[in-house]
mmCIF file of C-alpha atoms in Angstrom:
data_model
loop_
_atom_site.group_PDB
_atom_site.id
_atom_site.type_symbol
_atom_site.label_atom_id
_atom_site.label_comp_id
_atom_site.label_asym_id
_atom_site.label_seq_id
_atom_site.Cartn_x
_atom_site.Cartn_y
_atom_site.Cartn_z
ATOM 1 C CA GLN A 9 248.359 211.039 138.694
ATOM 2 C CA VAL A 10 245.298 212.285 136.802
ATOM 3 C CA GLN A 11 244.412 209.880 134.011
ATOM 4 C CA LEU A 12 241.824 210.079 131.249
ATOM 5 C CA VAL A 13 240.656 207.094 129.209
ATOM 6 C CA GLU A 14 238.458 207.485 126.116
ATOM 7 C CA SER A 15 236.244 204.804 124.639
ATOM 8 C CA GLY A 16 233.459 204.438 122.103
ATOM 9 C CA GLY A 17 235.191 205.147 118.807
ATOM 10 C CA GLY A 18 234.890 202.948 115.761
ATOM 11 C CA LEU A 19 234.123 202.629 112.064
ATOM 12 C CA VAL A 20 230.671 203.836 111.024
ATOM 13 C CA GLN A 21 228.820 204.935 107.908
ATOM 14 C CA PRO A 22 227.640 208.485 107.173
ATOM 15 C CA GLY A 23 224.505 209.293 109.129
ATOM 16 C CA ASP A 24 225.315 206.885 111.955
ATOM 17 C CA SER A 25 225.772 207.812 115.604
ATOM 18 C CA LEU A 26 228.416 207.170 118.231
ATOM 19 C CA ARG A 27 228.787 208.087 121.872
ATOM 20 C CA LEU A 28 232.276 208.713 123.160
ATOM 21 C CA SER A 29 233.021 208.352 126.860
ATOM 22 C CA CYS A 30 235.922 209.652 128.920
ATOM 23 C CA ALA A 31 236.568 208.331 132.410
ATOM 24 C CA ILE A 32 238.763 210.373 134.733
ATOM 25 C CA SER A 33 240.637 209.098 137.775
ATOM 26 C CA GLY A 34 243.154 210.497 140.239
ATOM 27 C CA GLY A 35 241.667 213.969 140.641
ATOM 28 C CA THR A 36 238.599 215.981 141.534
ATOM 29 C CA PHE A 37 236.510 215.521 138.423
ATOM 30 C CA SER A 38 233.702 217.790 139.540
ATOM 31 C CA SER A 39 236.138 220.743 139.535
ATOM 32 C CA TYR A 40 237.497 220.124 136.026
ATOM 33 C CA PRO A 41 236.255 221.878 132.920
ATOM 34 C CA MET A 42 236.318 219.265 130.169
ATOM 35 C CA GLY A 43 236.790 219.326 126.435
ATOM 36 C CA TRP A 44 236.705 217.123 123.374
ATOM 37 C CA PHE A 45 239.274 217.711 120.646
ATOM 38 C CA ARG A 46 239.870 215.971 117.359
ATOM 39 C CA GLN A 47 242.799 215.728 114.993
ATOM 40 C CA ALA A 48 242.704 214.468 111.430
ATOM 41 C CA PRO A 49 245.900 213.420 109.619
ATOM 42 C CA GLY A 50 247.888 216.457 108.543
ATOM 43 C CA LYS A 51 245.620 218.896 110.384
ATOM 44 C CA GLU A 52 245.782 220.781 113.657
ATOM 45 C CA ARG A 53 244.057 219.513 116.750
ATOM 46 C CA GLU A 54 240.801 221.420 117.149
ATOM 47 C CA CYS A 55 238.259 221.767 119.919
ATOM 48 C CA VAL A 56 234.875 220.405 118.899
ATOM 49 C CA SER A 57 233.112 220.820 122.242
ATOM 50 C CA SER A 58 233.743 221.831 125.844
ATOM 51 C CA ILE A 59 231.810 222.113 129.083
ATOM 52 C CA SER A 60 232.316 224.007 132.335
ATOM 53 C CA TRP A 61 232.652 222.254 135.685
ATOM 54 C CA SER A 62 229.109 223.277 136.589
ATOM 55 C CA ALA A 63 227.802 222.191 133.158
ATOM 56 C CA GLY A 64 226.221 225.625 132.851
ATOM 57 C CA MET A 65 228.317 226.683 129.867
ATOM 58 C CA THR A 66 229.087 224.741 126.721
ATOM 59 C CA PHE A 67 230.873 225.321 123.430
ATOM 60 C CA TYR A 68 230.417 223.681 120.050
ATOM 61 C CA ALA A 69 232.434 224.200 116.920
ATOM 62 C CA ASP A 70 230.341 225.440 114.010
ATOM 63 C CA SER A 71 231.039 222.227 112.131
ATOM 64 C CA VAL A 72 229.282 220.088 114.772
ATOM 65 C CA LYS A 73 226.506 222.344 116.085
ATOM 66 C CA GLY A 74 223.173 220.583 116.043
ATOM 67 C CA ARG A 75 224.804 217.170 115.679
ATOM 68 C CA PHE A 76 227.034 216.717 118.741
ATOM 69 C CA THR A 77 226.076 217.026 122.408
ATOM 70 C CA ILE A 78 228.491 217.179 125.331
ATOM 71 C CA SER A 79 227.445 216.156 128.826
ATOM 72 C CA ARG A 80 229.008 215.125 132.105
ATOM 73 C CA ASP A 81 228.095 212.859 134.982
ATOM 74 C CA ASN A 82 230.097 213.896 138.024
ATOM 75 C CA ALA A 83 228.832 210.926 140.035
ATOM 76 C CA LYS A 84 230.493 208.625 137.484
ATOM 77 C CA ASN A 85 233.553 210.829 136.836
ATOM 78 C CA THR A 86 232.717 210.671 133.147
ATOM 79 C CA VAL A 87 232.196 213.088 130.272
ATOM 80 C CA TYR A 88 230.363 212.103 127.089
ATOM 81 C CA LEU A 89 230.158 213.249 123.503
ATOM 82 C CA GLN A 90 227.044 212.135 121.671
ATOM 83 C CA MET A 91 227.751 212.286 117.939
ATOM 84 C CA ASN A 92 224.782 212.117 115.562
ATOM 85 C CA SER A 93 224.483 212.421 111.790
ATOM 86 C CA LEU A 94 228.163 211.674 111.358
ATOM 87 C CA LYS A 95 229.905 212.850 108.210
ATOM 88 C CA PRO A 96 233.152 211.741 106.551
ATOM 89 C CA GLU A 97 234.608 215.095 107.616
ATOM 90 C CA ASP A 98 234.240 213.963 111.245
ATOM 91 C CA THR A 99 236.894 211.292 110.737
ATOM 92 C CA ALA A 100 239.693 211.922 113.225
ATOM 93 C CA VAL A 101 241.277 210.817 116.453
ATOM 94 C CA TYR A 102 239.171 212.221 119.276
ATOM 95 C CA TYR A 103 240.833 213.275 122.515
ATOM 96 C CA CYS A 104 239.362 214.001 125.914
ATOM 97 C CA ALA A 105 240.963 216.832 127.895
ATOM 98 C CA ALA A 106 240.686 218.188 131.439
ATOM 99 C CA ARG A 107 241.652 221.558 132.843
ATOM 100 C CA ASP A 108 242.842 221.856 136.445
ATOM 101 C CA GLY A 109 240.406 224.485 137.613
ATOM 102 C CA GLY A 110 238.507 227.312 136.014
ATOM 103 C CA ALA A 111 234.940 228.556 136.044
ATOM 104 C CA TYR A 112 234.226 228.494 132.299
ATOM 105 C CA HIS A 113 234.431 226.336 129.215
ATOM 106 C CA TYR A 114 237.719 226.426 127.313
ATOM 107 C CA THR A 115 238.527 225.895 123.652
ATOM 108 C CA LYS A 116 242.316 226.130 123.234
ATOM 109 C CA ARG A 117 244.719 223.212 123.432
ATOM 110 C CA TRP A 118 247.097 225.080 125.731
ATOM 111 C CA GLU A 119 244.302 225.749 128.221
ATOM 112 C CA TYR A 120 244.116 222.065 129.210
ATOM 113 C CA ASP A 121 246.358 220.153 131.591
ATOM 114 C CA TYR A 122 245.484 216.478 131.127
ATOM 115 C CA TRP A 123 244.829 214.403 128.011
ATOM 116 C CA GLY A 124 243.592 210.977 127.119
ATOM 117 C CA GLN A 125 245.273 208.698 124.596
ATOM 118 C CA GLY A 126 242.637 209.277 121.922
ATOM 119 C CA THR A 127 240.070 207.094 120.204
ATOM 120 C CA GLN A 128 239.714 206.709 116.438
ATOM 121 C CA VAL A 129 236.464 207.658 114.729
ATOM 122 C CA THR A 130 236.206 206.769 111.049
ATOM 123 C CA VAL A 131 233.160 207.700 108.971
ATOM 124 C CA SER A 132 233.053 206.186 105.501
ATOM 125 C CA SER A 133 230.643 204.448 103.155
#
């Protein structure tokens, strides 16, 4: 019943910015810790950022610290990932994930219950 839909991916050049959005329906969004994962071809899916239900705790992978910002708007049932200073190494399919409950931010794939279909981000010159 819970569904997540990502949007905002695309083809950009190094140094450009994108903002990914994830809309959630069918559940109580304000109670869900949220995460953004990415998976490049031939590599494991990794957590790049996550945020607690209260937005008081966040996580960023070392590779994106200072460049990416996660935020949530509970009134719109939406979580965002602002991606600045994009690098070719950021190229991947980006997935939005929701956890059914929990008071913290989470970083492991198995800690999440619901997933979006993914949106492609390609960074090349």
